[in-house]
Tab-separated table of C-alpha atoms and ligand atoms in Angstrom:
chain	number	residue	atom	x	y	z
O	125	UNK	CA	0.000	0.000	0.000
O	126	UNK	CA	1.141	3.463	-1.006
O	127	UNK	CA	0.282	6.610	1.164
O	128	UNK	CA	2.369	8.824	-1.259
O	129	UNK	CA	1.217	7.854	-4.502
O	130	UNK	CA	-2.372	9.629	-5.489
O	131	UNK	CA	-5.689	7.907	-5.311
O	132	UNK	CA	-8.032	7.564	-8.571
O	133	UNK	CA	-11.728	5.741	-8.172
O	134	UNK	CA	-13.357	4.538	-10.631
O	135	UNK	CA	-16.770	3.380	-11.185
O	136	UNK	CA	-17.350	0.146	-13.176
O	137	UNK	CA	-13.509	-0.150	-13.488
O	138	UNK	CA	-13.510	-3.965	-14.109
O	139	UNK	CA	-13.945	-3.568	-17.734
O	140	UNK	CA	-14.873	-1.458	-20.949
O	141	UNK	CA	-13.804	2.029	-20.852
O	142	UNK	CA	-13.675	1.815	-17.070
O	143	UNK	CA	-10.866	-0.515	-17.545
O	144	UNK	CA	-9.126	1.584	-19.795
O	145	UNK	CA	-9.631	4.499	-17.509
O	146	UNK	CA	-7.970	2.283	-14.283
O	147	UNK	CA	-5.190	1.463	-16.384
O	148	UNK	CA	-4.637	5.165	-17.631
O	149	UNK	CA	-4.260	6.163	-13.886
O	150	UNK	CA	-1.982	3.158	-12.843
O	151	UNK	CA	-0.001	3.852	-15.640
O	152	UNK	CA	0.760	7.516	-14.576
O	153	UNK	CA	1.364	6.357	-10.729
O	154	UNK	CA	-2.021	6.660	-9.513
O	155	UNK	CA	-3.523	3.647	-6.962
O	156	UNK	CA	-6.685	2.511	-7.963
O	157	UNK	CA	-9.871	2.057	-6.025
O	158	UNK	CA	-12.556	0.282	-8.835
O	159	UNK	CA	-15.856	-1.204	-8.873
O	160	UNK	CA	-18.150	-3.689	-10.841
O	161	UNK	CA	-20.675	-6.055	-10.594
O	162	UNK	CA	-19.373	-9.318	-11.628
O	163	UNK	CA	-16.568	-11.466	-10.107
O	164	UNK	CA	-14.186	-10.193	-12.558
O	165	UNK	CA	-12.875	-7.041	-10.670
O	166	UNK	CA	-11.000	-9.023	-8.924
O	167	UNK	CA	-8.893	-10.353	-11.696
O	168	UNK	CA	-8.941	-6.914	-12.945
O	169	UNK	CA	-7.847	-5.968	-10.153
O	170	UNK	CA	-4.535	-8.021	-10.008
O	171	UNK	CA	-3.773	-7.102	-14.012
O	172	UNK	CA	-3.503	-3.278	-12.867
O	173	UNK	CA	-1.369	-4.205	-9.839
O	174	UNK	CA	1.032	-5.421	-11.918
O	175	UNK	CA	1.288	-2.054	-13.360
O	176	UNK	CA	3.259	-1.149	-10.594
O	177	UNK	CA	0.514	0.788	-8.345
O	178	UNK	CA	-2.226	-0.716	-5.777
O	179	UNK	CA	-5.684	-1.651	-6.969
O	180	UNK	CA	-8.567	-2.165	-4.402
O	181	UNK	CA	-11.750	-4.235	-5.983
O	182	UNK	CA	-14.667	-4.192	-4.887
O	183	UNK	CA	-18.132	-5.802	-5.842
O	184	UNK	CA	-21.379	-4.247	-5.732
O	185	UNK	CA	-24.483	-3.706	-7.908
O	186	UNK	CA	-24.560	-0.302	-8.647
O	187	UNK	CA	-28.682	0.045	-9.028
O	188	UNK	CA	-29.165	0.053	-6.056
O	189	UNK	CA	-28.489	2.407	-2.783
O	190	UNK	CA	-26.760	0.185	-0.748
O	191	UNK	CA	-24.583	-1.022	-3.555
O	192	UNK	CA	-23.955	2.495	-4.481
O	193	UNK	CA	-23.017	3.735	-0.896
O	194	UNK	CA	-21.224	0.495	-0.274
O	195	UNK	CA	-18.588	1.224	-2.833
O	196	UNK	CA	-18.274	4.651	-1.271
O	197	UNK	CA	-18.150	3.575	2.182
O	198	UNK	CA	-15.239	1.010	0.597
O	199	UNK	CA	-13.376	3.656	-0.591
O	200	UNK	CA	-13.305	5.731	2.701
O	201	UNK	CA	-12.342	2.894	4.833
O	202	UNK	CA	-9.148	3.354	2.724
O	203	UNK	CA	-8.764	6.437	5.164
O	204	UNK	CA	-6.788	8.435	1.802
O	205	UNK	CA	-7.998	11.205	-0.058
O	206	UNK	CA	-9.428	10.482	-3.269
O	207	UNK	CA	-7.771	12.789	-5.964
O	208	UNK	CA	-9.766	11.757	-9.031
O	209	UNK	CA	-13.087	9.969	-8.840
O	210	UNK	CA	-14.051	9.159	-12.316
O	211	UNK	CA	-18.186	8.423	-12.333
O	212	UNK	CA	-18.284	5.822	-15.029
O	213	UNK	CA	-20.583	2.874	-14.209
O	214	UNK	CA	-23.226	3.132	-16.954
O	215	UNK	CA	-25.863	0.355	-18.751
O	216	UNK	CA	-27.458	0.803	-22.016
O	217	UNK	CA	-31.025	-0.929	-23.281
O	218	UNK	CA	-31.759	-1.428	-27.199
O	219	UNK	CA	-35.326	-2.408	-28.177
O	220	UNK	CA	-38.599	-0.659	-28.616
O	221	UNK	CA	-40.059	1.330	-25.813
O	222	UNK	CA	-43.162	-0.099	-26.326
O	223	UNK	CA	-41.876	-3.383	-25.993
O	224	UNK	CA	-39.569	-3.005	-22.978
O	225	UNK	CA	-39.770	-3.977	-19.870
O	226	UNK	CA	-40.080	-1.201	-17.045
O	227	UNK	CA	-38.100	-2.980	-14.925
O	228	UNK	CA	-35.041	-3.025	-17.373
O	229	UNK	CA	-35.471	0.784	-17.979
O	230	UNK	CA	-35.813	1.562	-14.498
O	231	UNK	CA	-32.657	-0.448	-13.897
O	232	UNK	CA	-31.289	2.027	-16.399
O	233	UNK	CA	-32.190	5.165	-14.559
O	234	UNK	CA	-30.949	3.737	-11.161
O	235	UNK	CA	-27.247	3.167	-12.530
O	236	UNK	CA	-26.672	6.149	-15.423
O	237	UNK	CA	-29.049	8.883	-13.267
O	238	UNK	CA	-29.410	8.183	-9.612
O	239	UNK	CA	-26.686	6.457	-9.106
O	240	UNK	CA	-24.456	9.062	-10.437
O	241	UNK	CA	-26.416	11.713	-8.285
O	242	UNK	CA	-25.752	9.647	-5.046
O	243	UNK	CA	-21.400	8.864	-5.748
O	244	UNK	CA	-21.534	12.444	-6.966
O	245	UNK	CA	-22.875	13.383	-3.593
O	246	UNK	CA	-20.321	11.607	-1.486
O	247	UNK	CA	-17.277	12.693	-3.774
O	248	UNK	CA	-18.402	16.179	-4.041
O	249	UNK	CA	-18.947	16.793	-0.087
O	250	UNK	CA	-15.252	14.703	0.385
O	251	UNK	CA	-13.371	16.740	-2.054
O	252	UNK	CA	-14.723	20.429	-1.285
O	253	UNK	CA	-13.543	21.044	2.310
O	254	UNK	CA	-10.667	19.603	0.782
O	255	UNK	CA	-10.153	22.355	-1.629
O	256	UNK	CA	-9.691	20.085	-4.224
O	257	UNK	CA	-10.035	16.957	-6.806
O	258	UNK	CA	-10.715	15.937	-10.079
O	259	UNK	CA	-14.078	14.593	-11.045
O	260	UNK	CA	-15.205	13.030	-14.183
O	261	UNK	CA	-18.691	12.076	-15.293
O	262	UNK	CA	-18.767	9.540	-18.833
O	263	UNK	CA	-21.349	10.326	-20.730
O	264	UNK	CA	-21.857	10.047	-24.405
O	265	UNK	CA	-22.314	11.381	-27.625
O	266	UNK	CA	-25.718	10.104	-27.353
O	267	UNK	CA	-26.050	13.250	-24.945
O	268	UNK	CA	-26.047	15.323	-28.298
O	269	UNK	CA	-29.055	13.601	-30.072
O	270	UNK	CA	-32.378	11.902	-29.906
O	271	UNK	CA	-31.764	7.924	-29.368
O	272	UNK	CA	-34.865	5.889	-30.526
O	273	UNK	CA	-34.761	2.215	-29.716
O	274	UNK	CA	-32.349	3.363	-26.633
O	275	UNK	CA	-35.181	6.147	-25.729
O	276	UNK	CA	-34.214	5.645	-22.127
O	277	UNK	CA	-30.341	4.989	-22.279
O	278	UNK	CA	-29.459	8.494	-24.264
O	279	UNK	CA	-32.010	10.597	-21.948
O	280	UNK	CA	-29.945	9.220	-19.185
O	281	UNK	CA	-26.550	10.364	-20.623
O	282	UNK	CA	-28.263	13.965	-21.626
O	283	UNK	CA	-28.297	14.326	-17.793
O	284	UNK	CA	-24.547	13.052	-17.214
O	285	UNK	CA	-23.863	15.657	-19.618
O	286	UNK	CA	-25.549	18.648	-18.552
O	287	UNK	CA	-25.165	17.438	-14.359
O	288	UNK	CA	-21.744	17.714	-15.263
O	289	UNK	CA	-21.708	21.150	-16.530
O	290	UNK	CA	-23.851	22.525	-13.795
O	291	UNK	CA	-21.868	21.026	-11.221
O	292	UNK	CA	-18.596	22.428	-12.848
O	293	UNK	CA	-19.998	26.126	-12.331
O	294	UNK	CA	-20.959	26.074	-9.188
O	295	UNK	CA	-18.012	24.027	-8.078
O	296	UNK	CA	-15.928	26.998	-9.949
O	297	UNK	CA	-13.862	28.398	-7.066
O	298	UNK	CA	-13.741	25.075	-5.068
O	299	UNK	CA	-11.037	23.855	-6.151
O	300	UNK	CA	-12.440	21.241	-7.541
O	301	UNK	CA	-12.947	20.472	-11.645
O	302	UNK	CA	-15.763	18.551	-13.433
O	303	UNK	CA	-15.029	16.843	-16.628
O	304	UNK	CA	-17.720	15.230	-19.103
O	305	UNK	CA	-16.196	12.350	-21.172
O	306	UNK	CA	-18.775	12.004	-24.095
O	307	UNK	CA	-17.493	8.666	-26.295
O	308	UNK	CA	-18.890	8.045	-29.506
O	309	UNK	CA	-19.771	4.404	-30.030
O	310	UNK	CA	-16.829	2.105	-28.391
O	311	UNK	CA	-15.522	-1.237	-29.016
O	312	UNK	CA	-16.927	-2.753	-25.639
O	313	UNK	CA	-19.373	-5.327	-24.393
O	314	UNK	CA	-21.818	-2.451	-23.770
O	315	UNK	CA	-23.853	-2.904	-27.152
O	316	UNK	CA	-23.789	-6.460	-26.716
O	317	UNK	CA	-24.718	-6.397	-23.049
O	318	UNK	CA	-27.556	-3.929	-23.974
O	319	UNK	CA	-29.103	-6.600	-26.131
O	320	UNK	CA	-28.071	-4.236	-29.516
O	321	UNK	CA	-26.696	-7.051	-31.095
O	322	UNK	CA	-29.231	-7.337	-34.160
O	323	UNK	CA	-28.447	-3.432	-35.197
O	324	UNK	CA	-25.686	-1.727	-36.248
O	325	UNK	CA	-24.257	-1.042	-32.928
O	326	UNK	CA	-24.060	-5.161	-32.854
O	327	UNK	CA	-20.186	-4.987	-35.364
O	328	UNK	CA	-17.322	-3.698	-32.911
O	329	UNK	CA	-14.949	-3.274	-35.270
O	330	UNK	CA	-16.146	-0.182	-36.765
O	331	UNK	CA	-16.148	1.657	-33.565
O	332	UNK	CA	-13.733	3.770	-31.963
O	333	UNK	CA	-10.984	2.514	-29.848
O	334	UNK	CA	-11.252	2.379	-25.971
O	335	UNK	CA	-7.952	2.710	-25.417
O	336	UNK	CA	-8.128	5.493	-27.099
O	337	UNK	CA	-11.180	7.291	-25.760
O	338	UNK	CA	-9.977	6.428	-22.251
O	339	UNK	CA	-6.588	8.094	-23.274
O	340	UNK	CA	-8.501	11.482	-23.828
O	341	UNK	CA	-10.753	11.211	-21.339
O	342	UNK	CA	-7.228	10.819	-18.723
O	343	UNK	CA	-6.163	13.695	-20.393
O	344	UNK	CA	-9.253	16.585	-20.378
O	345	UNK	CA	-10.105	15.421	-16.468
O	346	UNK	CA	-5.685	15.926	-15.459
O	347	UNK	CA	-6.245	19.455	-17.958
O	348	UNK	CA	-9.349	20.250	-16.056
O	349	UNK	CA	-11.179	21.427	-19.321
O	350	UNK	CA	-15.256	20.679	-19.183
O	351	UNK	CA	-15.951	18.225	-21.253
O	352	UNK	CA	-14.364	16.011	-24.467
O	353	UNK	CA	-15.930	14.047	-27.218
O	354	UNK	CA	-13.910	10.548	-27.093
O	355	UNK	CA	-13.067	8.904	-30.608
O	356	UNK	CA	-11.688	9.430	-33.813
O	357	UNK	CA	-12.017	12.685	-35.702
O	358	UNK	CA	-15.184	11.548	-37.159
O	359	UNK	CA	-17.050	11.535	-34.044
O	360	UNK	CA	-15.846	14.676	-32.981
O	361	UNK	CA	-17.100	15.985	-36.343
O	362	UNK	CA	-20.396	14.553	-35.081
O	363	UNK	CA	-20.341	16.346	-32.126
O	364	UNK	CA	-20.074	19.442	-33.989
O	365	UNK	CA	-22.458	18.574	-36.528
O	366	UNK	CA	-24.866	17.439	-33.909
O	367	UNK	CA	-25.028	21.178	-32.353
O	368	UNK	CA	-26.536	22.771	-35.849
O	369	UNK	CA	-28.823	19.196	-36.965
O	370	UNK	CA	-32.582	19.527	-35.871
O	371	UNK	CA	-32.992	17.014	-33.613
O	372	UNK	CA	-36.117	14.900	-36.008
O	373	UNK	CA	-33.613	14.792	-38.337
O	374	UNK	CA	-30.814	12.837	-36.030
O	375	UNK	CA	-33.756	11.276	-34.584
O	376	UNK	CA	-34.300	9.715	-38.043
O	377	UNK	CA	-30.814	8.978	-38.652
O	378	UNK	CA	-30.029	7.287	-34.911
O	379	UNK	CA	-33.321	5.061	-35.876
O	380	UNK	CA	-31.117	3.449	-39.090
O	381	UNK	CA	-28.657	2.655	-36.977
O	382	UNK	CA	-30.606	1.182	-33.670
O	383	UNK	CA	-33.481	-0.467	-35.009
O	384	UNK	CA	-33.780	-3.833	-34.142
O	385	UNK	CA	-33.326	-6.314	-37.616
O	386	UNK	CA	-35.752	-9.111	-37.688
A	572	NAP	N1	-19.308	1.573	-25.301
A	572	NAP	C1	-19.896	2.620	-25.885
A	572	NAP	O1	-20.177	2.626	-27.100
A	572	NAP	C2	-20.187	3.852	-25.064
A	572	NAP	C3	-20.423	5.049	-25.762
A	572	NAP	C4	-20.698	6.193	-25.030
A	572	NAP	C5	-20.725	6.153	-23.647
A	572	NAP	N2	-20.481	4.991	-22.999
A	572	NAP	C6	-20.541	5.005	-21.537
A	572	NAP	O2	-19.312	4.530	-21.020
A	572	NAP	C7	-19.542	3.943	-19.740
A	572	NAP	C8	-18.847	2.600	-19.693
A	572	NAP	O3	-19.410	1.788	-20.710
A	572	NAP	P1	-18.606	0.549	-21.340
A	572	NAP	O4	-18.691	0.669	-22.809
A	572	NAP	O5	-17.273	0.418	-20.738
A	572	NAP	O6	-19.578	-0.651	-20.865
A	572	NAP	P2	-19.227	-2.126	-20.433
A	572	NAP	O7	-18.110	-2.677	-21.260
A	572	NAP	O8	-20.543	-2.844	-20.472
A	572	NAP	O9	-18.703	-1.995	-18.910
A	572	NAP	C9	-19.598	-1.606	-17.910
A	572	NAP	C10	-18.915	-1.574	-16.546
A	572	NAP	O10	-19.911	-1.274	-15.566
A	572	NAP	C11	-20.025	-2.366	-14.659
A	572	NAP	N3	-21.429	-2.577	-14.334
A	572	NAP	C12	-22.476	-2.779	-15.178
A	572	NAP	N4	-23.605	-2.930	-14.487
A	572	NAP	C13	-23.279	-2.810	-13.173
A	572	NAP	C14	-24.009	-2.889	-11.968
A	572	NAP	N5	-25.332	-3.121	-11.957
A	572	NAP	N6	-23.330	-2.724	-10.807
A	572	NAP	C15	-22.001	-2.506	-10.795
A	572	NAP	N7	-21.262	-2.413	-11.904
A	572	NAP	C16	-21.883	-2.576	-13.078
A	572	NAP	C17	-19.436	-3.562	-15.364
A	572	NAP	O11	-19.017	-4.530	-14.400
A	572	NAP	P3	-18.601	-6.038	-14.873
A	572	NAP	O12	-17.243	-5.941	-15.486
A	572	NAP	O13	-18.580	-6.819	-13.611
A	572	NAP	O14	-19.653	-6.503	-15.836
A	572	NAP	C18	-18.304	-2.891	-16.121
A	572	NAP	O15	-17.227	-2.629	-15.264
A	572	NAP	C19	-21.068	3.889	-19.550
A	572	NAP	O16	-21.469	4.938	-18.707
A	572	NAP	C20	-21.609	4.105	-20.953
A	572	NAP	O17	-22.875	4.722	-20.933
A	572	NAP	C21	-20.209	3.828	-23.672
């Protein structure tokens, strides 16, 4: 265990871009606190020890209060300051609304919305009388368009997005930054795990990189800067674009790409 070297947590660090994230902060000499909800953490765990730093796992389902607060209540029995808490833990849901089950969607809004309220919460009150800290909330790019067939899932990253923001501006003098990470589609399990795999969103290999995204997310949350599009130049482009398109007409376009193929 290190006292001297800084502290990053990480919300559904076990895998996907939270992964990449973890290992971005061992890599530049940060421990690692990180979170999931499968056995794997701990195995992820042990990879980004032997990056040199200390990683502390821990398991918890991340819809629900307890899990939520457990994670936090694991990271202050640490007894260190936490320099960077990176808000990450996220679920998506493809399908038709009108087909979906509440429960799943609900599910949704626990992890993406209220969960992110409640860590946000805890960091926020730990790192102001602190004077300082590094937040960062991952969003995505689906925070810059409508998202039929995920009508729930991009919603719920509009508010990572603009919670982010707001919190930034009041948090202005703290001491304390707040960083949106907004990735355009990324070669994870996400799709997959958000039952996508009969649309476009199904083929990884024409997504961006997480490695990559992860890369620039590290970077804008150490710079401090309010938010960054993660991916290639193309999806920055589409971030752009995205500011000027009326939104039936991305609606339109998003429903080519998510629409469940029979
Ligand atoms: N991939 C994309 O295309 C994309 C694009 C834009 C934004 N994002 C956002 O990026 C973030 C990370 O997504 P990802 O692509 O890395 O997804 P992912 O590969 O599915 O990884 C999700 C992570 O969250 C954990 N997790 C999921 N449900 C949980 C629960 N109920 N309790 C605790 N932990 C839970 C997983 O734990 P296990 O490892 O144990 O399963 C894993 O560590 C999300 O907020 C997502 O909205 C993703």
């Amino acid at each position: 265990m290190s006292d001297t070297r800084p502290l990053a947590v990480i919300t559904g660090g076990s895998s996907g871009i939270g992964y990449e994230l973890a290992k971005q902060f061992a890599g530049h000499g940060y421990d690692v606190a990180i979170s999931g909800q499968s056995e794997r953490v701990f195995d992820s765990a042990e990879s980004l020890r032997g990056l040199g730093v200390e990683a502390y796992p821990h398991r918890a389902d991340a819809a629900t209060y307890d899990g939520v607060e457990g994670f936090w209540t694991f990271v202050t029995d640490l007894a260190r300051p936490v320099d960077v808490a990176v808000l990450n833990v996220g679920i998506g849901l493809g399908g038709a609304f009108v087909d979906n089950d509440l429960d799943d969607e609900l599910t949704l809004i626990a992890i993406n919305v209220t969960g992110t309220v409640h860590f946000a919460k805890r960091v926020v009150q730990h790192m102001v009388p602190r004077g300082e800290g590094r937040i960062l909330i991952v969003s995505s790019l689906s925070a810059t368009t409508p998202t039929p067939y995920e009508t729930v899932y991009g919603p719920s990253k509009a508010f990572g997005f603009s919670f982010a923001e707001s919190l930034r501006e009041e948090l202005r003098d703290s001491g304390v930054s707040v960083t949106a990470l907004l990735p355009g589609a990324t070669n994870s399990d996400f799709h997959a795990n958000a039952g996508m795999g009969s649309t476009d969103f199904g083929d990884n290999s024409w997504k961006n990189d997480k490695t990559l995204v992860a890369a620039q997310g590290y970077e804008a949350v150490i710079a401090g800067i309010d938010h960054v599009v993660g991916g290639d130049d193309a999806t920055k482009q589409e971030a752009i674009d995205n500011r000027t398109t009326p939104e039936t007409v991305k609606a339109a376009r998003m429903a080519e790409k998510t629409r469940p193929r029979s």
